[in-house]
Structure formats: structure tokens, C-alpha cells
Short mmCIF file of C-alpha atoms and ligand atoms in Angstrom, two decimals:
data_model
loop_
_atom_site.label_atom_id
_atom_site.label_comp_id
_atom_site.label_asym_id
_atom_site.label_seq_id
_atom_site.Cartn_x
_atom_site.Cartn_y
_atom_site.Cartn_z
CA GLU A 1 0.00 0.00 0.00
CA GLU A 2 2.86 2.33 0.82
CA ILE A 3 4.39 1.82 -2.63
CA ALA A 4 1.10 2.37 -4.46
CA PHE A 5 0.30 5.40 -2.35
CA ARG A 6 3.63 7.03 -3.18
CA VAL A 7 3.24 6.25 -6.86
CA ILE A 8 -0.20 7.82 -7.20
CA ARG A 9 0.16 10.71 -4.78
CA PRO A 10 1.89 13.16 -7.14
CA TYR A 11 -0.99 12.71 -9.62
CA ALA A 12 -3.65 13.29 -6.98
CA GLY A 13 -1.86 16.41 -5.75
CA GLU A 14 -4.04 18.38 -3.36
CA SER A 15 -7.28 17.09 -4.79
CA ILE A 16 -7.64 14.08 -2.47
CA PRO A 17 -6.52 14.18 1.19
CA ASP A 18 -3.68 11.75 2.00
CA ASN A 19 -5.67 9.63 4.42
CA VAL A 20 -8.54 9.22 1.92
CA LEU A 21 -6.13 8.44 -0.91
CA PHE A 22 -4.33 5.85 1.20
CA GLU A 23 -7.65 4.13 1.96
CA MET A 24 -8.57 4.15 -1.75
CA VAL A 25 -5.26 2.60 -2.67
CA LYS A 26 -5.57 -0.02 0.06
CA GLU A 27 -9.01 -1.10 -1.17
CA THR A 28 -7.80 -1.09 -4.78
CA ILE A 29 -5.04 -3.63 -4.22
CA ASN A 30 -6.61 -5.90 -1.61
CA PHE A 31 -5.58 -9.04 -3.51
CA PRO A 32 -2.21 -10.69 -4.16
CA ILE A 33 -0.12 -9.88 -7.27
CA PRO A 34 2.57 -12.59 -7.20
CA LEU A 35 5.61 -12.84 -9.45
CA VAL A 36 5.84 -16.53 -10.37
CA GLN A 37 9.12 -17.97 -11.63
CA LEU A 38 8.91 -20.28 -14.65
CA SER A 39 12.60 -20.57 -15.52
CA GLU A 40 15.94 -18.96 -14.81
CA GLU A 41 15.05 -16.01 -17.03
CA ILE A 42 11.26 -15.91 -17.32
CA PHE A 43 8.68 -14.89 -14.74
CA SER A 44 4.92 -14.39 -14.82
CA LEU A 45 3.35 -11.46 -13.01
CA GLU A 46 -0.11 -12.74 -12.15
CA LEU A 47 -2.54 -9.87 -12.31
CA PHE A 48 -5.65 -12.03 -12.22
CA HIS A 49 -6.32 -12.58 -8.52
CA GLY A 50 -8.84 -9.75 -8.19
CA PRO A 51 -12.65 -10.10 -8.01
CA THR A 52 -13.23 -10.38 -11.79
CA LEU A 53 -10.03 -12.34 -12.48
CA ALA A 54 -8.41 -9.73 -14.75
CA PHE A 55 -5.81 -7.00 -14.34
CA LYS A 56 -8.48 -4.43 -15.08
CA ASP A 57 -9.72 -4.81 -11.51
CA VAL A 58 -6.84 -2.57 -10.39
CA GLY A 59 -7.82 0.39 -12.56
CA ALA A 60 -11.55 -0.12 -12.19
CA ARG A 61 -11.43 -0.34 -8.40
CA PHE A 62 -9.33 2.80 -8.09
CA MET A 63 -11.49 4.71 -10.54
CA SER A 64 -14.75 3.76 -8.86
CA ARG A 65 -13.42 4.99 -5.54
CA CYS A 66 -12.29 8.27 -7.10
CA LEU A 67 -15.65 8.83 -8.69
CA GLY A 68 -17.40 7.99 -5.44
CA TYR A 69 -15.23 10.56 -3.67
CA PHE A 70 -15.62 13.37 -6.22
CA SER A 71 -19.34 12.92 -6.75
CA LYS A 72 -20.42 12.49 -3.15
CA ASP A 73 -22.05 15.93 -2.99
CA ARG A 74 -23.53 15.83 -6.47
CA LYS A 75 -27.31 15.67 -6.86
CA GLU A 76 -27.74 14.25 -10.36
CA LYS A 77 -26.78 10.70 -11.22
CA VAL A 78 -23.42 9.92 -12.73
CA ILE A 79 -23.57 7.69 -15.80
CA VAL A 80 -20.46 5.69 -16.48
CA LEU A 81 -20.20 4.71 -20.15
CA VAL A 82 -17.84 1.93 -21.05
CA ALA A 83 -16.98 -0.04 -24.18
CA THR A 84 -15.52 -3.48 -23.55
CA SER A 85 -13.75 -6.18 -25.49
CA GLY A 86 -14.47 -8.48 -22.55
CA ASP A 87 -12.64 -7.74 -19.32
CA THR A 88 -13.13 -4.00 -18.83
CA GLY A 89 -16.89 -4.28 -18.56
CA GLY A 90 -16.72 -6.97 -15.91
CA ALA A 91 -14.16 -5.12 -13.81
CA VAL A 92 -16.03 -1.82 -14.06
CA ALA A 93 -19.37 -3.50 -13.30
CA ASP A 94 -17.92 -5.14 -10.21
CA GLY A 95 -16.20 -1.93 -9.11
CA PHE A 96 -19.40 0.12 -9.34
CA TYR A 97 -22.00 -2.48 -8.39
CA ASN A 98 -24.42 -1.01 -5.83
CA VAL A 99 -22.55 2.31 -5.66
CA PRO A 100 -25.31 4.88 -4.93
CA GLY A 101 -25.78 7.65 -7.51
CA VAL A 102 -23.91 5.81 -10.26
CA GLU A 103 -25.41 3.99 -13.25
CA VAL A 104 -23.11 1.96 -15.45
CA VAL A 105 -23.81 1.36 -19.15
CA ILE A 106 -21.61 -1.28 -20.80
CA LEU A 107 -21.37 -1.77 -24.58
CA PHE A 108 -20.02 -5.17 -25.61
CA PRO A 109 -19.59 -6.78 -29.05
CA SER A 110 -22.13 -9.52 -29.68
CA GLY A 111 -20.64 -13.02 -29.77
CA LYS A 112 -17.09 -11.78 -29.24
CA VAL A 113 -16.73 -12.17 -25.47
CA SER A 114 -16.28 -15.48 -23.62
CA ASP A 115 -19.11 -17.17 -21.69
CA ILE A 116 -17.72 -16.23 -18.30
CA GLN A 117 -17.11 -12.66 -19.46
CA GLU A 118 -20.67 -12.37 -20.76
CA LYS A 119 -22.04 -13.63 -17.44
CA GLN A 120 -19.93 -11.10 -15.54
CA LEU A 121 -21.36 -8.32 -17.73
CA THR A 122 -25.00 -9.27 -17.90
CA THR A 123 -25.98 -10.94 -14.64
CA LEU A 124 -25.40 -8.31 -11.97
CA GLY A 125 -28.48 -6.17 -12.65
CA LYS A 126 -29.39 -3.21 -10.41
CA ASN A 127 -27.29 -0.21 -11.53
CA ILE A 128 -25.37 -2.20 -14.14
CA HIS A 129 -26.80 -2.14 -17.71
CA ALA A 130 -25.24 -4.18 -20.50
CA LEU A 131 -25.93 -3.41 -24.19
CA GLU A 132 -25.07 -6.04 -26.77
CA VAL A 133 -23.78 -4.34 -29.92
CA LYS A 134 -23.78 -5.91 -33.37
CA GLY A 135 -20.16 -5.23 -34.30
CA ASN A 136 -16.71 -5.37 -32.78
CA PHE A 137 -14.93 -3.53 -29.96
CA ASP A 138 -13.99 -0.61 -32.19
CA ASP A 139 -17.68 -0.10 -33.01
CA CYS A 140 -18.52 -0.06 -29.29
CA GLN A 141 -15.72 2.40 -28.61
CA ALA A 142 -16.83 4.64 -31.48
CA LEU A 143 -20.36 4.80 -30.00
CA VAL A 144 -18.97 5.77 -26.61
CA LYS A 145 -16.79 8.49 -28.11
CA GLN A 146 -19.76 9.73 -30.11
CA ALA A 147 -21.81 9.99 -26.92
CA PHE A 148 -19.11 12.08 -25.25
CA ALA A 149 -18.94 14.41 -28.24
CA ASP A 150 -22.71 14.92 -28.22
CA ARG A 151 -23.40 18.32 -26.61
CA GLU A 152 -27.12 17.82 -26.16
CA LEU A 153 -26.72 14.47 -24.48
CA ASN A 154 -24.06 15.86 -22.19
CA SER A 155 -26.22 18.78 -21.12
CA ASP A 156 -28.95 16.37 -20.02
CA TYR A 157 -26.77 13.77 -18.32
CA PHE A 158 -23.50 13.69 -16.44
CA LEU A 159 -21.55 11.17 -18.50
CA THR A 160 -18.13 9.87 -17.66
CA SER A 161 -15.86 7.22 -19.14
CA ALA A 162 -14.47 4.11 -17.52
CA ASN A 163 -12.24 3.13 -20.41
CA SER A 164 -8.51 3.61 -20.13
CA ILE A 165 -9.00 7.01 -21.77
CA ASN A 166 -9.96 7.91 -18.18
CA VAL A 167 -6.73 8.69 -16.31
CA ALA A 168 -8.18 7.41 -13.02
CA ARG A 169 -8.13 3.93 -14.54
CA TRP A 170 -4.91 4.31 -16.39
CA LEU A 171 -2.57 5.84 -13.78
CA PRO A 172 -3.06 3.21 -11.01
CA GLN A 173 -1.99 0.51 -13.47
CA GLN A 174 1.54 1.68 -12.70
CA PHE A 175 1.26 0.07 -9.25
CA TYR A 176 1.95 -3.49 -10.25
CA TYR A 177 5.03 -2.64 -12.28
CA PHE A 178 6.49 -1.43 -8.99
CA PHE A 179 5.23 -4.55 -7.18
CA ALA A 180 6.93 -6.66 -9.84
CA TYR A 181 10.22 -4.91 -9.23
CA LYS A 182 9.81 -5.34 -5.49
CA GLN A 183 9.69 -9.12 -6.07
CA TRP A 184 12.40 -9.13 -8.77
CA LYS A 185 15.49 -10.88 -7.47
CA TYR A 186 18.11 -9.73 -9.99
CA LYS A 187 18.36 -6.19 -8.67
CA ASP A 188 21.48 -5.39 -10.71
CA GLN A 189 19.70 -6.39 -13.91
CA PRO A 190 16.38 -4.65 -14.61
CA PRO A 191 13.70 -6.83 -16.22
CA VAL A 192 12.42 -6.78 -19.77
CA ILE A 193 8.63 -6.53 -19.40
CA SER A 194 6.27 -8.05 -21.94
CA VAL A 195 2.77 -6.63 -21.94
CA PRO A 196 -0.10 -8.30 -23.80
CA SER A 197 -1.49 -5.23 -25.53
CA GLY A 198 -4.74 -4.20 -27.18
CA ASN A 199 -5.75 -0.66 -26.39
CA PHE A 200 -2.22 0.00 -25.06
CA GLY A 201 -3.29 1.42 -21.68
CA ASN A 202 -1.42 -1.18 -19.70
CA ILE A 203 1.93 -0.87 -21.45
CA CYS A 204 1.56 2.90 -21.47
CA ALA A 205 1.23 2.84 -17.66
CA GLY A 206 4.43 0.79 -17.55
CA ILE A 207 6.25 3.30 -19.72
CA LEU A 208 5.05 6.05 -17.42
CA ALA A 209 6.33 4.09 -14.39
CA GLN A 210 9.69 3.80 -16.10
CA ALA A 211 9.69 7.53 -16.88
CA SER A 212 9.18 8.19 -13.17
CA GLY A 213 12.23 6.14 -12.28
CA LEU A 214 11.32 2.46 -12.16
CA PRO A 215 14.18 0.32 -13.51
CA VAL A 216 12.90 -1.46 -16.62
CA LYS A 217 15.30 -2.66 -19.29
CA HIS A 218 12.86 -2.76 -22.19
CA PHE A 219 9.16 -3.15 -22.95
CA ILE A 220 7.56 -5.58 -25.33
CA ALA A 221 4.23 -4.82 -26.95
CA ALA A 222 2.91 -8.37 -27.24
CA CYS A 223 0.07 -8.35 -29.77
CA ASN A 224 -2.04 -10.92 -31.53
CA VAL A 225 -2.58 -10.46 -35.27
CA ASN A 226 -4.00 -7.01 -34.57
CA ASP A 227 -0.55 -5.58 -35.14
CA VAL A 228 -0.94 -1.86 -35.81
CA VAL A 229 1.76 -0.93 -33.30
CA PRO A 230 4.34 -3.62 -34.16
CA ARG A 231 3.95 -2.54 -37.79
CA PHE A 232 4.36 1.09 -36.83
CA LEU A 233 7.62 0.18 -35.03
CA ASP A 234 8.79 -1.53 -38.23
CA SER A 235 7.66 0.91 -40.87
CA GLY A 236 7.10 4.23 -39.10
CA LYS A 237 3.58 4.31 -40.50
CA TYR A 238 0.58 4.25 -38.21
CA GLU A 239 -2.24 2.58 -40.08
CA PRO A 240 -5.34 1.70 -38.04
CA LYS A 241 -7.19 -1.35 -39.30
CA LYS A 242 -10.47 -3.08 -38.65
CA ALA A 243 -10.03 -5.40 -35.67
CA ILE A 244 -9.72 -9.14 -36.39
CA ALA A 245 -11.31 -11.59 -33.95
CA THR A 246 -8.79 -13.84 -32.16
CA LEU A 247 -8.51 -16.15 -29.14
CA SER A 248 -6.99 -13.31 -27.12
CA ASN A 249 -10.08 -11.20 -27.67
CA ALA A 250 -9.26 -8.44 -25.18
CA MET A 251 -6.52 -7.42 -27.59
CA ASP A 252 -8.67 -7.31 -30.71
CA VAL A 253 -8.23 -3.59 -31.19
CA GLY A 254 -7.55 -2.02 -34.55
CA ASN A 255 -6.96 1.56 -33.44
CA PRO A 256 -5.58 1.67 -29.89
CA SER A 257 -6.75 4.70 -27.87
CA ASN A 258 -3.65 5.02 -25.74
CA PHE A 259 -1.14 5.06 -28.55
CA VAL A 260 -1.20 8.87 -28.60
CA ARG A 261 -0.22 8.88 -24.93
CA ILE A 262 2.82 6.74 -25.63
CA MET A 263 3.85 9.05 -28.46
CA GLU A 264 3.42 11.99 -26.11
CA ILE A 265 5.71 10.43 -23.48
CA VAL A 266 8.45 9.91 -26.10
CA GLU A 267 7.81 13.39 -27.51
CA GLU A 268 6.70 11.99 -30.86
CA GLU A 269 10.16 10.52 -31.49
CA ILE A 270 9.87 7.11 -33.10
CA GLY A 271 13.60 6.54 -32.50
CA GLU A 272 13.12 6.98 -28.77
CA LEU A 273 10.08 4.72 -28.86
CA LYS A 274 12.06 1.95 -30.55
CA GLU A 275 14.69 2.16 -27.82
CA LYS A 276 12.01 1.59 -25.22
CA VAL A 277 9.62 -0.81 -26.94
CA SER A 278 9.74 -3.77 -29.32
CA GLY A 279 6.63 -5.22 -30.92
CA TYR A 280 5.63 -8.79 -31.70
CA SER A 281 2.58 -10.22 -33.39
CA ILE A 282 1.47 -13.75 -32.49
CA THR A 283 -1.08 -15.89 -34.34
CA ASP A 284 -3.84 -17.95 -32.74
CA GLN A 285 -2.07 -21.12 -33.76
CA GLU A 286 1.09 -20.00 -31.97
CA THR A 287 -1.00 -18.98 -28.96
CA VAL A 288 -2.51 -22.46 -28.67
CA ALA A 289 0.89 -24.12 -29.12
CA THR A 290 2.32 -21.87 -26.40
CA MET A 291 -0.43 -22.71 -23.89
CA LYS A 292 0.28 -26.38 -24.54
CA PHE A 293 4.04 -25.87 -24.23
CA LEU A 294 3.75 -23.95 -20.95
CA LYS A 295 1.63 -26.71 -19.44
CA GLU A 296 3.97 -29.48 -20.55
CA ARG A 297 7.26 -27.74 -19.87
CA TYR A 298 6.47 -25.79 -16.68
CA ARG A 299 3.12 -27.18 -15.52
CA TYR A 300 1.89 -23.63 -15.95
CA VAL A 301 -1.59 -22.87 -17.21
CA ALA A 302 -1.66 -19.56 -19.06
CA ASP A 303 -4.62 -17.84 -20.66
CA PRO A 304 -4.37 -16.85 -24.36
CA HIS A 305 -3.27 -13.27 -23.52
CA GLY A 306 -0.55 -14.46 -21.17
CA ALA A 307 0.57 -16.94 -23.82
CA VAL A 308 0.99 -14.10 -26.34
CA GLY A 309 3.01 -12.24 -23.68
CA TYR A 310 5.18 -15.27 -22.95
CA LEU A 311 5.95 -16.10 -26.59
CA SER A 312 6.79 -12.48 -27.44
CA LEU A 313 9.12 -12.33 -24.44
CA SER A 314 10.83 -15.58 -25.26
CA ARG A 315 11.41 -14.45 -28.86
CA TYR A 316 12.98 -11.25 -27.62
CA LEU A 317 15.16 -13.11 -25.11
CA ASN A 318 16.34 -15.44 -27.87
CA GLU A 319 17.76 -12.41 -29.61
CA HIS A 320 19.07 -10.88 -26.37
CA ARG A 321 20.62 -13.79 -24.55
CA LYS A 322 21.76 -12.04 -21.38
CA GLU A 323 18.43 -10.47 -20.52
CA LYS A 324 15.76 -11.74 -18.15
CA GLY A 325 12.13 -10.82 -18.17
CA ILE A 326 8.58 -10.79 -16.94
CA PHE A 327 5.39 -11.30 -18.90
CA LEU A 328 2.15 -9.95 -17.50
CA GLU A 329 -0.47 -12.66 -17.09
CA THR A 330 -3.47 -10.39 -17.58
CA ALA A 331 -6.42 -12.77 -17.11
CA HIS A 332 -7.20 -15.98 -15.27
CA PRO A 333 -7.28 -18.98 -17.64
CA VAL A 334 -10.89 -19.80 -16.65
CA LYS A 335 -12.04 -16.66 -18.41
CA PHE A 336 -11.24 -18.50 -21.63
CA LEU A 337 -12.19 -21.93 -20.35
CA LYS A 338 -12.99 -23.72 -23.59
CA GLU A 339 -9.91 -22.53 -25.46
CA VAL A 340 -7.54 -23.18 -22.57
CA GLU A 341 -8.93 -26.62 -21.77
CA ALA A 342 -8.69 -27.61 -25.42
CA ALA A 343 -5.08 -26.42 -25.57
CA VAL A 344 -3.80 -27.95 -22.34
CA GLY A 345 -5.92 -31.09 -22.61
CA GLY A 346 -7.49 -31.17 -19.15
CA GLN A 347 -9.98 -29.51 -16.90
CA ILE A 348 -9.16 -26.38 -14.97
CA GLU A 349 -10.82 -25.44 -11.75
CA ILE A 350 -13.02 -22.33 -11.50
CA PRO A 351 -12.02 -20.38 -8.38
C1 LIG B 401 -7.68 -5.45 -21.62
C2 LIG B 401 -6.83 -6.63 -21.69
C3 LIG B 401 -5.61 -6.61 -22.36
C4 LIG B 401 -5.13 -5.39 -23.13
O1 LIG B 401 -4.81 -4.33 -22.29
P1 LIG B 401 -4.68 -2.86 -22.92
O2 LIG B 401 -4.45 -1.97 -21.76
O3 LIG B 401 -5.97 -2.59 -23.62
O4 LIG B 401 -3.55 -2.91 -23.87
C5 LIG B 401 -4.82 -7.74 -22.34
N1 LIG B 401 -5.23 -8.86 -21.72
C6 LIG B 401 -6.40 -8.92 -21.07
C7 LIG B 401 -6.80 -10.20 -20.44
C8 LIG B 401 -7.24 -7.81 -21.03
O5 LIG B 401 -8.40 -7.88 -20.40
#
């Protein structure tokens, strides 16, 4: 709690009293975030031990507490609008469930979220409203952005975002990069950190943590075939595309919202970006093979996103033999039960 409090305090400034902020941070991270060793040079940072089994619990829990604090004297209802590719909606729904004065409206792409994700979105009821959209995540996100740009709508309702465009969700994601380093045992050799990336909020928080002094050797943007950023790193051209559906569906993003933030941190210098970040693009077939490999080689069950993170990291380490690294395991394997069970050939227990 002390680490997280110190990380977030400069961003809160005078706007939240220290004792309140400390309480918010404490509630945000009330679950373990262990660094699990797989081999001499590869570790998994398990971000999935929160209430909805995904790393997004960290940002969603902090944000909901901020909003609760800042809107406590407000008379009209706050409406939280959120587009989800699967995990955001669940984490936000859980974070805001039963919070007085807040209604949550979640837009999710029809048929493109897993069974467990869909249940997390649609079964809470009360102040949580899920809308099933014919289309993909980018379509959901476009609708949300359109709503925020609509003057008339915004004069009638107090709308706010719970996507990682909201800094209250994005900034606290720095916490677990610091927790990873706390558990890192090679203190004279900073880790390479591989981040399964879709909308690029998570990796962008890591880059911000590094900019504020955290020792990180290099970042890896681990993508599925939605490879806009890896291609940008190769060619210098940023060309958004329509998202392609994959097994790692939380990363099916064709035009990542947070990319502009990353460019801002590196002052629009692609050279500087390349020094900090490498990109990899992994196919579904490789993802399945990696889940199988991890189970057989290390008795480790990874979800498809973690598998993309692992394979990207191991490719990078093959080219940089002396380095050691961490991949972020961003969701619990049960969130993708069918795919994971098929890949590892066995049942996995639902916590
Ligand atoms: C959201 C999500 C990602 C992608 O994170 P971004 O911050 O959008 O890059 C990766 N894995 C899982 C499991 C997610 O839910």
C-alpha cells in the first residue's frame, strides 16, 4: 500500500486528502499480485487474482473509488459509459456495483466475449446495464466516443468514461510494475517486461512508471494479429485497421486509444520509442501451441493473452541472450475456459 500510495500521490496532488487516498489505494489492491518464476530467465506477473479475475480490476477499483469521492455531494446521477472487449466491462461493473448515484452502461460486441465474461457483464443487474452491440470492440468504442462528443446528451446527463481514456483507470496501473520490481530478485539487472497489448493502456502505464524512475530494461508490446503498433515500429507508418477476432479477444483492437499517450511520453520521437519498446505479433495457432508448451514444460496454465506475452518475451530473449524478463499474465485462464482446456488437454478449476 505504501508503494502504491507514493506512486499515485503526485498525480492526486491536493485534490484528495492523503488519508482518503491511502484508503482508496488499500481497497484497490486488496488481492495478491505474485511474481511466479517459470525458468531462470522468465517470470509471470499474475494480475488475475482480483474479483473479476483480470488486471483491469486494479484500474476499475481505483477509478470507482475516485468517482465515489468526487461525486459524493452531487445531486444528479453519474452515468459511467464503457466499451468493452471483454474484461473491462466486468471489472467496471464489479467496481461500481451497488454504488449509490452511479449507473453503469456497458457496450459489448455480440458473440465476441467469452461465456464467463458475458455472465460477468450481464448478470449483476441493479445499476449495471449491458448493451449487446452488433459489431466489434472498435464499433462499441466509437459509439462511446460519439456519446461524449454529443453536446445535447451531455447537457442532459452527467456522462463519464471508464475506459482507459480515463486517467483514473490508467494511472493506477503503474502500481503493479512497482510490485513486480519489489519481487524481482536480480536487482542489478532490470527486467524486460512483456505486456499483452490491445488498447495499449497497460503498457503505457508501464512506460510512465519507467519515466518516473522504475528500472525497466525494455518493454515488449505483445500483440495478436492485430498488429498496428508492431507494424508502426517496423515501418514508421501508423495505419489503423479493422479489428480481427482472435482467441486473445481483449486485444482485438484495430486503433488503440492510448497510442497517442505513448507518443506523447516519447515526444513523438519514433527513435526513442524503438529504444524503449519492441513489438511482436502472435497468431492464434502459436497462442494455442504456447499454452500447450507452458503446461507441458512448466506445468503452468496460461490464458491466451498471457501466452501471447510469454511467446513475445521468449522471442525477444532469444535475440538478447543475457536479458531476463517478466510477462504480465493479464487474465485468469478460466475466463477463456474452452480454449484453454482444449489447448492444455485437461480440466481447470473455476475459483
Ligand atoms: C484489456 C486486456 C488486455 C489489453 O490491455 P490494454 O491496456 O488494452 O492494452 C490484455 N489482456 C487482457 C486479459 C485484457 O483484459
